PDB file of C-alpha atoms in Angstrom:
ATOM      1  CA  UNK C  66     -32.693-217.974 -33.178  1.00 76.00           C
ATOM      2  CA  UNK C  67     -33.651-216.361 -36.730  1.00 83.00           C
ATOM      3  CA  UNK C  68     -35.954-213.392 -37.047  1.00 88.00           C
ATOM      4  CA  UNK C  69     -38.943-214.967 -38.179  1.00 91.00           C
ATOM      5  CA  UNK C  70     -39.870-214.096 -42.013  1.00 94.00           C
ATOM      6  CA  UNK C  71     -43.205-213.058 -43.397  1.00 95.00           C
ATOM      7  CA  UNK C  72     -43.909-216.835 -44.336  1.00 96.00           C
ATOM      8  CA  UNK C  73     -42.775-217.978 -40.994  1.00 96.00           C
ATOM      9  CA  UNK C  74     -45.575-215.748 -39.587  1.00 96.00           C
ATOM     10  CA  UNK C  75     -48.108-216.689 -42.269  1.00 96.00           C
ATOM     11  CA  UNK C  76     -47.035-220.276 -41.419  1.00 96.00           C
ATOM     12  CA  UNK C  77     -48.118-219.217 -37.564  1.00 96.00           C
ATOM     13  CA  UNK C  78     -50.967-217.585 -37.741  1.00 96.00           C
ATOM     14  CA  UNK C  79     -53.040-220.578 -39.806  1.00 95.00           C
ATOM     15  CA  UNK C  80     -51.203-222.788 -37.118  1.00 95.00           C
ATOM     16  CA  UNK C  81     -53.437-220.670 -34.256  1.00 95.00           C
ATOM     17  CA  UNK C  82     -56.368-220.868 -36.814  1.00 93.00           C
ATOM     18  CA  UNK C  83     -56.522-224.510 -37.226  1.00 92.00           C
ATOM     19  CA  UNK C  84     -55.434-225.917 -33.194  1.00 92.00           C
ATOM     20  CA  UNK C  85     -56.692-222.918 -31.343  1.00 93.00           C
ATOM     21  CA  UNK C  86     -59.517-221.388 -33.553  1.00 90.00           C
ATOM     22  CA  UNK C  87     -57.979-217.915 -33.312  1.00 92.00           C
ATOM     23  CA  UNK C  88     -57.246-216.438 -36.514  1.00 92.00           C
ATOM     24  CA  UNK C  89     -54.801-213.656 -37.340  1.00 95.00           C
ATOM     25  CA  UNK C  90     -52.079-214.832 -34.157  1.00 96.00           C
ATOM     26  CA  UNK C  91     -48.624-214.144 -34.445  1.00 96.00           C
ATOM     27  CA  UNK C  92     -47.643-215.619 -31.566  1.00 97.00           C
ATOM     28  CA  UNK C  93     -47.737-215.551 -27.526  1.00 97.00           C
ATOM     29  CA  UNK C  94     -45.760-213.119 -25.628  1.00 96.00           C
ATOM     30  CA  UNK C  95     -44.933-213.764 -21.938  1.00 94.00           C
ATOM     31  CA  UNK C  96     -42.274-213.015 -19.543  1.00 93.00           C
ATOM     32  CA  UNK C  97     -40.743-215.914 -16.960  1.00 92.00           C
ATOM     33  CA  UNK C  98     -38.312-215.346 -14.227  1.00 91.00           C
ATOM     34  CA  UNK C  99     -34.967-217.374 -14.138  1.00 91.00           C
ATOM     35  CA  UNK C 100     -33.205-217.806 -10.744  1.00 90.00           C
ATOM     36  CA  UNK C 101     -29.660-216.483 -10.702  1.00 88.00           C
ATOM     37  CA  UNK C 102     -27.187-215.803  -7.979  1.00 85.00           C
ATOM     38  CA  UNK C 103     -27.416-211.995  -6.942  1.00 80.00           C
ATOM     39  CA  UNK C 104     -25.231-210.153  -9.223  1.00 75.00           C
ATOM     40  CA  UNK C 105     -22.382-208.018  -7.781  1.00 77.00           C
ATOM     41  CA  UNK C 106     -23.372-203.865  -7.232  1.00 71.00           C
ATOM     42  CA  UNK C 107     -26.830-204.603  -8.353  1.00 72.00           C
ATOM     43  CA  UNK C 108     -29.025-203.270  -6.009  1.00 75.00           C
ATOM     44  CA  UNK C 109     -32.212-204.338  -5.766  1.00 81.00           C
ATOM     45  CA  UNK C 110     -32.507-204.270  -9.439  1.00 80.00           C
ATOM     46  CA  UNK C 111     -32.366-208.310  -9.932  1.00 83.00           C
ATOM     47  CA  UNK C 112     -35.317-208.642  -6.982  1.00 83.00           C
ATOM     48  CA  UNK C 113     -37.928-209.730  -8.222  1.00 84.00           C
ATOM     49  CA  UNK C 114     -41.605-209.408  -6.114  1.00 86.00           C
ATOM     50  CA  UNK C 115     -41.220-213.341  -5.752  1.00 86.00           C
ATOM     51  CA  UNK C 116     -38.657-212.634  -3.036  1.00 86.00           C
ATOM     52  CA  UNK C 117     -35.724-213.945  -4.620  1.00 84.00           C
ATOM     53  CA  UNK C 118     -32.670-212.735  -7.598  1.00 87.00           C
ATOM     54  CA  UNK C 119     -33.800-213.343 -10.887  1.00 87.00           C
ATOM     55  CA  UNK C 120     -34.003-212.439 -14.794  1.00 88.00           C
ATOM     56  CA  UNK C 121     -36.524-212.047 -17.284  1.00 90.00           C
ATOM     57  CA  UNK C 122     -36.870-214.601 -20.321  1.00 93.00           C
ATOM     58  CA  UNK C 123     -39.474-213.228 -22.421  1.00 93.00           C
ATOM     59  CA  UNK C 124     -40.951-214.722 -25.277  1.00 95.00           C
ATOM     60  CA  UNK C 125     -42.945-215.322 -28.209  1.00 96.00           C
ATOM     61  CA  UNK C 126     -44.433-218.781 -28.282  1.00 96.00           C
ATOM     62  CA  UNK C 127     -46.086-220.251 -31.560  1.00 96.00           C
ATOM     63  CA  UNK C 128     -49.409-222.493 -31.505  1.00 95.00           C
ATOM     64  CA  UNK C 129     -47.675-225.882 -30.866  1.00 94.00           C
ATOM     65  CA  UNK C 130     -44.968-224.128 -28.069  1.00 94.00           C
ATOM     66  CA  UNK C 131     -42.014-223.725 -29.796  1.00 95.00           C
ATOM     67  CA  UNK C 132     -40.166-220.570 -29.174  1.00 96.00           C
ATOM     68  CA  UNK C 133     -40.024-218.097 -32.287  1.00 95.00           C
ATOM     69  CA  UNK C 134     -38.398-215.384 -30.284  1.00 95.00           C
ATOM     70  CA  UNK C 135     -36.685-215.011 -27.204  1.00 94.00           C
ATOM     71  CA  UNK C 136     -34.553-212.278 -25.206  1.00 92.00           C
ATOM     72  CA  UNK C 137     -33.152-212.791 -21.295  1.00 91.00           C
ATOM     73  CA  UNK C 138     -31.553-210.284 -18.991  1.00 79.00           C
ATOM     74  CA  UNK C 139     -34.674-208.254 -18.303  1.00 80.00           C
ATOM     75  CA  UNK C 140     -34.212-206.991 -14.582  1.00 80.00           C
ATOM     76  CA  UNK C 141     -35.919-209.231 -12.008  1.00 83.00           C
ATOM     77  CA  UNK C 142     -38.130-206.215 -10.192  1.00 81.00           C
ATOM     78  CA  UNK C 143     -39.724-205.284 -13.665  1.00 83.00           C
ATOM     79  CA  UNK C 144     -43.236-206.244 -14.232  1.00 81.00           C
ATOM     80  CA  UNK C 145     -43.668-208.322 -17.585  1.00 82.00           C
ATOM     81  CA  UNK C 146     -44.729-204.968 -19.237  1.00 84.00           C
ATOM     82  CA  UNK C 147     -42.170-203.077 -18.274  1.00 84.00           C
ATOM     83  CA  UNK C 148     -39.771-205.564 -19.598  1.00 87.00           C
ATOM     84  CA  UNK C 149     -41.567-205.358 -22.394  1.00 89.00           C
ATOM     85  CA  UNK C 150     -41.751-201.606 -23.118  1.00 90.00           C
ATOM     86  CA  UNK C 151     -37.664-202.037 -22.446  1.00 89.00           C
ATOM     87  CA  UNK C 152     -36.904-204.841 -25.272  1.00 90.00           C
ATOM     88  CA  UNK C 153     -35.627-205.286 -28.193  1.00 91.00           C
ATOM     89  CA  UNK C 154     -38.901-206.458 -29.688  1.00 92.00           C
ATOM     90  CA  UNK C 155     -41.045-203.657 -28.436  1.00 92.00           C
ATOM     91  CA  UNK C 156     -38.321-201.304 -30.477  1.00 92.00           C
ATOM     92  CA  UNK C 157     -39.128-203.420 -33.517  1.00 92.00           C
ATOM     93  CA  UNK C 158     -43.070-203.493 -33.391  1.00 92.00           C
ATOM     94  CA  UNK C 159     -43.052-199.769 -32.976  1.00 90.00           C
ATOM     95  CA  UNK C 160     -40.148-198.894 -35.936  1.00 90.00           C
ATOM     96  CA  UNK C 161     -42.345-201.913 -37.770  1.00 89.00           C
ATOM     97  CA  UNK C 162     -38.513-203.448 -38.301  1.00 90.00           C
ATOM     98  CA  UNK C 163     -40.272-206.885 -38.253  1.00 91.00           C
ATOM     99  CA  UNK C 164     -41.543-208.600 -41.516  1.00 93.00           C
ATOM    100  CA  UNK C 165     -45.766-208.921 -40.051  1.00 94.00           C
ATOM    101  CA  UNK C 166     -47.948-209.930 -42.839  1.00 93.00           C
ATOM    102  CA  UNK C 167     -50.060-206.833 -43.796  1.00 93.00           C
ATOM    103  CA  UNK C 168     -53.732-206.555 -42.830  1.00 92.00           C
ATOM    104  CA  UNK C 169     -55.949-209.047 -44.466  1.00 91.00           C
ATOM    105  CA  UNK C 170     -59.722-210.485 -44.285  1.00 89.00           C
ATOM    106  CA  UNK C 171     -60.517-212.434 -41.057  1.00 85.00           C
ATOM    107  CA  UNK C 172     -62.743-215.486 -42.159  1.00 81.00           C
ATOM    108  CA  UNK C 173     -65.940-215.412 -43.228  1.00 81.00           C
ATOM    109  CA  UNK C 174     -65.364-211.256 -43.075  1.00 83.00           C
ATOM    110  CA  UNK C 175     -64.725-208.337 -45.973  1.00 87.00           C
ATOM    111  CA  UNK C 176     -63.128-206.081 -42.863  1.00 84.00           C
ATOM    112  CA  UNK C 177     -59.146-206.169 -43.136  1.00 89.00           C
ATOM    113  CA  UNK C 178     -57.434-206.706 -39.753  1.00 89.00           C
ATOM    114  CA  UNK C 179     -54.049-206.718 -38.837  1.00 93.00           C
ATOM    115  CA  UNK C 180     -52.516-210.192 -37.712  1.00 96.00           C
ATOM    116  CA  UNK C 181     -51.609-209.757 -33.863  1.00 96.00           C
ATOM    117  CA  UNK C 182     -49.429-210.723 -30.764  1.00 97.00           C
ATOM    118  CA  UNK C 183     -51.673-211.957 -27.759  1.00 97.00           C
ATOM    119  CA  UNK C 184     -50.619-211.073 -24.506  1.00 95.00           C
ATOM    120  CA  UNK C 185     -52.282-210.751 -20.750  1.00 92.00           C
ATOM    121  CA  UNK C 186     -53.469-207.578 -18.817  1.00 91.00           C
ATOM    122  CA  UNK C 187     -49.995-206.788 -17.948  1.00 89.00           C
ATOM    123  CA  UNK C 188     -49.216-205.345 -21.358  1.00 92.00           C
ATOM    124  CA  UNK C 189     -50.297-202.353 -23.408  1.00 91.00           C
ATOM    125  CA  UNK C 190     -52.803-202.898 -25.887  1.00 92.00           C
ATOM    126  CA  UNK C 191     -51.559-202.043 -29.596  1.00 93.00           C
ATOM    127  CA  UNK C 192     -52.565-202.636 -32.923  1.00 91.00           C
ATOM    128  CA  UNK C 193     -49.941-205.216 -33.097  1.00 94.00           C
ATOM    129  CA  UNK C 194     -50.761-206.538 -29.577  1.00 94.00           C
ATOM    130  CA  UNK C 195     -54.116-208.092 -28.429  1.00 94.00           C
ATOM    131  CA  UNK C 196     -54.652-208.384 -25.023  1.00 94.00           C
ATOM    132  CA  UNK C 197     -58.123-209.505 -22.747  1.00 93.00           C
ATOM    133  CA  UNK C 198     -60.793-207.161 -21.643  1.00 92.00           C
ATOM    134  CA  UNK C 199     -60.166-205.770 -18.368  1.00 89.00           C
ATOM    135  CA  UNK C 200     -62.660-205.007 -15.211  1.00 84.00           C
ATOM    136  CA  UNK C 201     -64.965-207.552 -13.548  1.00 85.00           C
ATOM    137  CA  UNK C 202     -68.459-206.407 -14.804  1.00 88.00           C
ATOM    138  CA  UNK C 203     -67.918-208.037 -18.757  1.00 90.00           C
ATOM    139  CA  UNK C 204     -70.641-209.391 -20.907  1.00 92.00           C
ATOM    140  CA  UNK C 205     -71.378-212.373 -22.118  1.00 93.00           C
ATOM    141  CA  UNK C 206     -69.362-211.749 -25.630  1.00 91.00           C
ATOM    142  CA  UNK C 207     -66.606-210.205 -23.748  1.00 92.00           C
ATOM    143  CA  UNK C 208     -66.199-212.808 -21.358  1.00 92.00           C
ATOM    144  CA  UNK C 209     -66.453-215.455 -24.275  1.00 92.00           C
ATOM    145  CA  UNK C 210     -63.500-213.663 -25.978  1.00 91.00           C
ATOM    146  CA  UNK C 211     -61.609-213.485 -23.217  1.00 92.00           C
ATOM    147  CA  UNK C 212     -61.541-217.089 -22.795  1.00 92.00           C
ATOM    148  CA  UNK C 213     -60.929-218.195 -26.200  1.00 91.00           C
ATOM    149  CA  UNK C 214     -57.670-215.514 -25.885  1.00 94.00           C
ATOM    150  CA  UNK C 215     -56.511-217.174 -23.036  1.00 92.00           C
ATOM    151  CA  UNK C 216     -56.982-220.616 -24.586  1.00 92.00           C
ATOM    152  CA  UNK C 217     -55.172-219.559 -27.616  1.00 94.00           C
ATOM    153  CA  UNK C 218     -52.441-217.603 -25.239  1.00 94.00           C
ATOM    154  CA  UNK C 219     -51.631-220.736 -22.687  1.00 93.00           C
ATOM    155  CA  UNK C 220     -49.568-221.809 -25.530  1.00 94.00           C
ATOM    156  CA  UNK C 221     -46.757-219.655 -23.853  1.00 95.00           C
ATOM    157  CA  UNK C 222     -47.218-220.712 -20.567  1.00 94.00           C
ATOM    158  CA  UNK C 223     -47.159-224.240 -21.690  1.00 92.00           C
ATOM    159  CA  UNK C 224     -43.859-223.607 -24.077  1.00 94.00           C
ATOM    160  CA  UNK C 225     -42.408-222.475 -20.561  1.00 94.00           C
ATOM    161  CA  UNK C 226     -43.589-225.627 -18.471  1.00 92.00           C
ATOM    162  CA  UNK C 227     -42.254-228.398 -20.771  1.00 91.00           C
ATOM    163  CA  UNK C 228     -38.721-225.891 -20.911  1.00 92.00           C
ATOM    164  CA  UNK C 229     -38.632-226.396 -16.961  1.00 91.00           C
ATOM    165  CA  UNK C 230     -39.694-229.888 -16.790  1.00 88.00           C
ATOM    166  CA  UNK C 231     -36.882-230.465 -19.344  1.00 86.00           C
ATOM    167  CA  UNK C 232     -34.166-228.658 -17.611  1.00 86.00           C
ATOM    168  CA  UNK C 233     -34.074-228.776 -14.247  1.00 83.00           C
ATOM    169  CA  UNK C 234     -31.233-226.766 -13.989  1.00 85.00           C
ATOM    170  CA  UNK C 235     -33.617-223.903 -14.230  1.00 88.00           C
ATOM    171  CA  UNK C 236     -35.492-224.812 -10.955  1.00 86.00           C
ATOM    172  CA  UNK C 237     -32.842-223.419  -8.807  1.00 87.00           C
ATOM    173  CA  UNK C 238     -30.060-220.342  -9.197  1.00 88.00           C
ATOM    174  CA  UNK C 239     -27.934-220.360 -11.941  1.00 87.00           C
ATOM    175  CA  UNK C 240     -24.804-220.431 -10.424  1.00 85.00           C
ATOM    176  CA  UNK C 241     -22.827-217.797 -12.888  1.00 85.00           C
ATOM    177  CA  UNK C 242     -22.735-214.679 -14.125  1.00 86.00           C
ATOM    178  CA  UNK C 243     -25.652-212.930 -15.741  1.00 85.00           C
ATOM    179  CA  UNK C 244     -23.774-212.741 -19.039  1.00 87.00           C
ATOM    180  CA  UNK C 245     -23.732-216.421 -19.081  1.00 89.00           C
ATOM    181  CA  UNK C 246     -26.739-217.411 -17.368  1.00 88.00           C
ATOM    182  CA  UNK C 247     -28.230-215.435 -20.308  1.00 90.00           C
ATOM    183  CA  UNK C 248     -26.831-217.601 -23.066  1.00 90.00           C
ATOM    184  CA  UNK C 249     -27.187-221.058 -21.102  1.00 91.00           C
ATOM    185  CA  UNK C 250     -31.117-219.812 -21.317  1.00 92.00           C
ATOM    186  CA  UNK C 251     -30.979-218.755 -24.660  1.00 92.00           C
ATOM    187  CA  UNK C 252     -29.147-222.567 -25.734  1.00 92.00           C
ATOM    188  CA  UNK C 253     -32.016-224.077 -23.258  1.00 92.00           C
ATOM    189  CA  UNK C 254     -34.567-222.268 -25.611  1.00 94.00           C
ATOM    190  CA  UNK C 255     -33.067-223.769 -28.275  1.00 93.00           C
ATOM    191  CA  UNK C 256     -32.822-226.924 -27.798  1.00 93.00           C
ATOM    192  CA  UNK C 257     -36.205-227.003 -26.330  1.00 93.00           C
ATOM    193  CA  UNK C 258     -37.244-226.347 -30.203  1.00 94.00           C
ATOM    194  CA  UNK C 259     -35.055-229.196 -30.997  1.00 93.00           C
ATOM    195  CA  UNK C 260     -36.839-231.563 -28.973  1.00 91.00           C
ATOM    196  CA  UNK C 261     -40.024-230.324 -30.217  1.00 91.00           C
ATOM    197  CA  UNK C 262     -39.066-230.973 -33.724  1.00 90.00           C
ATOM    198  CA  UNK C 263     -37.586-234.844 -33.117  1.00 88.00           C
ATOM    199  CA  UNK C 264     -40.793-235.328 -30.523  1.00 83.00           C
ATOM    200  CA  UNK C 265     -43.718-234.043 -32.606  1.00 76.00           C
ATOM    201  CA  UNK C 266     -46.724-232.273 -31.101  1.00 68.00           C
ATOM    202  CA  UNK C 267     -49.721-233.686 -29.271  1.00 64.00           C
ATOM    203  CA  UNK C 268     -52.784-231.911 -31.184  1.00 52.00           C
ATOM    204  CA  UNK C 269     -55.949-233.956 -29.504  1.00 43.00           C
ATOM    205  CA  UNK C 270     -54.858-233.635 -25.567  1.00 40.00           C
ATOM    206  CA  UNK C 271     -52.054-231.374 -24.374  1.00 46.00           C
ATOM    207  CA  UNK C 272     -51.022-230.900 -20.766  1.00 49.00           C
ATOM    208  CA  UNK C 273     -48.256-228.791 -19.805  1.00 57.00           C
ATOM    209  CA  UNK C 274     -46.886-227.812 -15.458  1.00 46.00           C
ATOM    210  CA  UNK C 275     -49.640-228.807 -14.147  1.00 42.00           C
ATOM    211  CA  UNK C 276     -52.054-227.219 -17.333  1.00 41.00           C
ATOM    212  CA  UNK C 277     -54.470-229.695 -19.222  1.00 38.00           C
ATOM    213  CA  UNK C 278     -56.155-228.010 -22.310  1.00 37.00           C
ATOM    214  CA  UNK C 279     -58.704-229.956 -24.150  1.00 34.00           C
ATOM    215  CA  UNK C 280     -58.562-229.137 -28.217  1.00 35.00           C
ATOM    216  CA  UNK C 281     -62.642-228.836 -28.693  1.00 34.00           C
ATOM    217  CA  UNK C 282     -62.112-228.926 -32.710  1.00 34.00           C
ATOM    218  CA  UNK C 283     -63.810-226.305 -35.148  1.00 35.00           C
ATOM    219  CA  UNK C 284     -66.370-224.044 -33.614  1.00 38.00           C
ATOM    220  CA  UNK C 285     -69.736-224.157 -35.274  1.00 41.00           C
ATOM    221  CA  UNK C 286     -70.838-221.636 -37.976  1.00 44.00           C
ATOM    222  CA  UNK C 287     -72.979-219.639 -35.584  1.00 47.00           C
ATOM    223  CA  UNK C 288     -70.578-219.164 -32.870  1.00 44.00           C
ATOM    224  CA  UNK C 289     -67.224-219.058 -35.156  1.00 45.00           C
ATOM    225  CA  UNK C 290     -69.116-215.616 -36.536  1.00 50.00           C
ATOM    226  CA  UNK C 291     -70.068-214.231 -33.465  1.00 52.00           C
ATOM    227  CA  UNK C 292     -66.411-214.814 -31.710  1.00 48.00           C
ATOM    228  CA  UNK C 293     -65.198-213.251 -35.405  1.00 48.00           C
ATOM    229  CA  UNK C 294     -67.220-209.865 -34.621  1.00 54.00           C
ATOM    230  CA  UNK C 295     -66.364-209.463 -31.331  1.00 54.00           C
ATOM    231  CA  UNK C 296     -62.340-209.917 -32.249  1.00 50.00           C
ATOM    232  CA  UNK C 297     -63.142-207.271 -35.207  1.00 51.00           C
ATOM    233  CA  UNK C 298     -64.660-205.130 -32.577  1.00 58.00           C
ATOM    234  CA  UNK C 299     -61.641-205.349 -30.221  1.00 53.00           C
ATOM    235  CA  UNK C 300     -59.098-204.620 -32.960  1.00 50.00           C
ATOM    236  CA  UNK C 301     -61.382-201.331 -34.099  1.00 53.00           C
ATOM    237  CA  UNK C 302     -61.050-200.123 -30.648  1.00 58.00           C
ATOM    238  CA  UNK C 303     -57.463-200.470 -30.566  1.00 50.00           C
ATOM    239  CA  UNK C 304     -57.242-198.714 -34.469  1.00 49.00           C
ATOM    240  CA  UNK C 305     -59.358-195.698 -33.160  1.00 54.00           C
ATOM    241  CA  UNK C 306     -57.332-195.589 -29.781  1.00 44.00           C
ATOM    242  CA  UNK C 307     -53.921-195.657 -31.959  1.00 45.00           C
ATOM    243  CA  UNK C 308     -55.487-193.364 -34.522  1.00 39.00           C
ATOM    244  CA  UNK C 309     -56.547-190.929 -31.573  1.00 38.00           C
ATOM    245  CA  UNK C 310     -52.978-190.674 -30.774  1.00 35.00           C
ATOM    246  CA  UNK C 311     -52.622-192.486 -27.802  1.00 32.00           C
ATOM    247  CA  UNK C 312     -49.503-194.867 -27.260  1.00 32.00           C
ATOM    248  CA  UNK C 313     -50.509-196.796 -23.924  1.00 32.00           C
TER     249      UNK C 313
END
C-alpha cells in the first residue's frame, strides 16, 4: 500500500468535507484485533483483554472506507493507543516524514488550521490528531462536536465491518505464524480496496456490522458556522497545549 501523497490527502480531506461535513480530515485511525493461534514463548504479550490471542491491525480509513494506511503485528494486550504511540505512523507524524497538506483556511474562516487525523478517547490529542471531548458534564457545542466527529470517524469502523463480512477467515484464529498472518491481513486490506474500487460507494444510505449511518446532506449556514468555531476552538487548544510543551 503506497504512502499517500500530498494530493492523495487533499483528495481526502474534500472527500470528508463533501459526505461527512467535516472539513480538514485526513483520515480515521483505529485499531482492530485479529485472532491468531498463540505464538510460541510469547507470554502473555498476544492476550488481548477480550480473553483470547490476537494482533493489532491499525488503520487509517478514508471517507468512503477504503484503507489508505495500514500496519499489523501490534501486540494483542496493548490498548489502541499504545499501539499507536509504538507504530510506524506515530514515528512519522512526530518526525513530520509524511507529505500533510500545510495549514490552510477552514470554510467560511480567515484562521489557518492544520488538516487532521480523527481518532477516539483512546488516543493522545495532537495537532495532527483530533480526538472527542472527554468527561460527562459537556455543553451543548461540545456535545454537538462530538457527534459530528464520531459521524465523520465511523468511517473506520465501517472500513473494518465490510473487511470481516468479506473475509470470514478473519472471524476465527489464523491458523499460522504471526509473520504470515500479518501479510494474509495486509493482502485482505488490499483487496478490500479492490472491491471497493470495482463496487463503487453507497453515498445516500450506508450500513456497515450492524452500523446504519444516514448521510443528512449539507448543514445549513447557521449551524455549518457554529460547528466551524467550535472545531477552530478545539484545534487552538491543542496548538497552545503543543506550544506549552506538552507531548500527551
Amino acid at each position: 500500500m503506497p504512502t499517500p501523497t500530498r494530493d492523495i490527502f487533499y483528495s481526502i480531506s474534500n472527500d470528508f468535507n463533501n459526505i461527512w461535513n467535516f472539513p480538514h480530515v485526513i483520515g480515521c485511525i483505529d485499531g482492530k484485533h485479529v485472532r491468531v493461534m498463540c505464538p510460541k514463548k510469547s507470554g502473555s504479550m498476544f492476550y488481548n483483554y477480550k480473553k483470547y490471542f490476537s494482533v493489532v491491525l491499525q488503520a487509517v480509513a478514508d471517507a468512503i472506507y477504503k484503507f489508505v494506511m495500514v500496519e499489523v503485528g501490534g501486540y494483542g494486550k496493548q490498548s489502541d493507543g499504545g499501539t499507536f504511540r509504538a507504530s510506524d505512523l506515530y514515528q512519522f507524524l512526530n518526525e513530520r516524514e509524511l507529505d500533510i497538506p500545510s495549514p490552510a483556511y477552514l470554510p467560511n474562516t480567515q484562521v489557518s488550521v492544520p488538516y487532521v487525523f480523527l481518532a477516539d478517547e483512546a488516543y493522545p490529542l495532537k495537532t495532527y490528531l483530533m480526538k472527542p471531548f472527554g468527561g460527562r458534564d459537556l455543553t451543548v457545542d461540545q456535545q454537538n462536536f462530538n457527534s459530528r466527529l464520531s459521524r465523520a470517524r465511523k468511517t473506520v469502523e465501517c472500513a473494518f465491518g465490510r473487511l470481516y463480512s468479506k473475509w470470514r477467515l478473519l472471524s476465527k484464529s489464523i491458523e499460522t505464524d504471526i509473520q504470515l498472518a500479518d501479510k494474509i491481513v495486509k493482502t485482505m486490506c488490499l483487496l478490500h480496496n479492490i472491491i471497493i474500487d470495482k463496487e463503487g460507494f453507497e453515498r445516500n444510505l450506508t450500513s456497515c456490522s450492524g452500523i446504519t449511518i444516514h448521510i443528512v446532506g449539507y448543514l445549513n449556514a447557521s449551524t455549518e458556522r457554529c460547528a466551524d468555531r467550535i472545531v477552530l476552538r478545539r484545534i487552538n487548544r491543542v496548538l497552545g497545549r503543543d506550544a506549552g510543551g506538552v507531548t500527551g
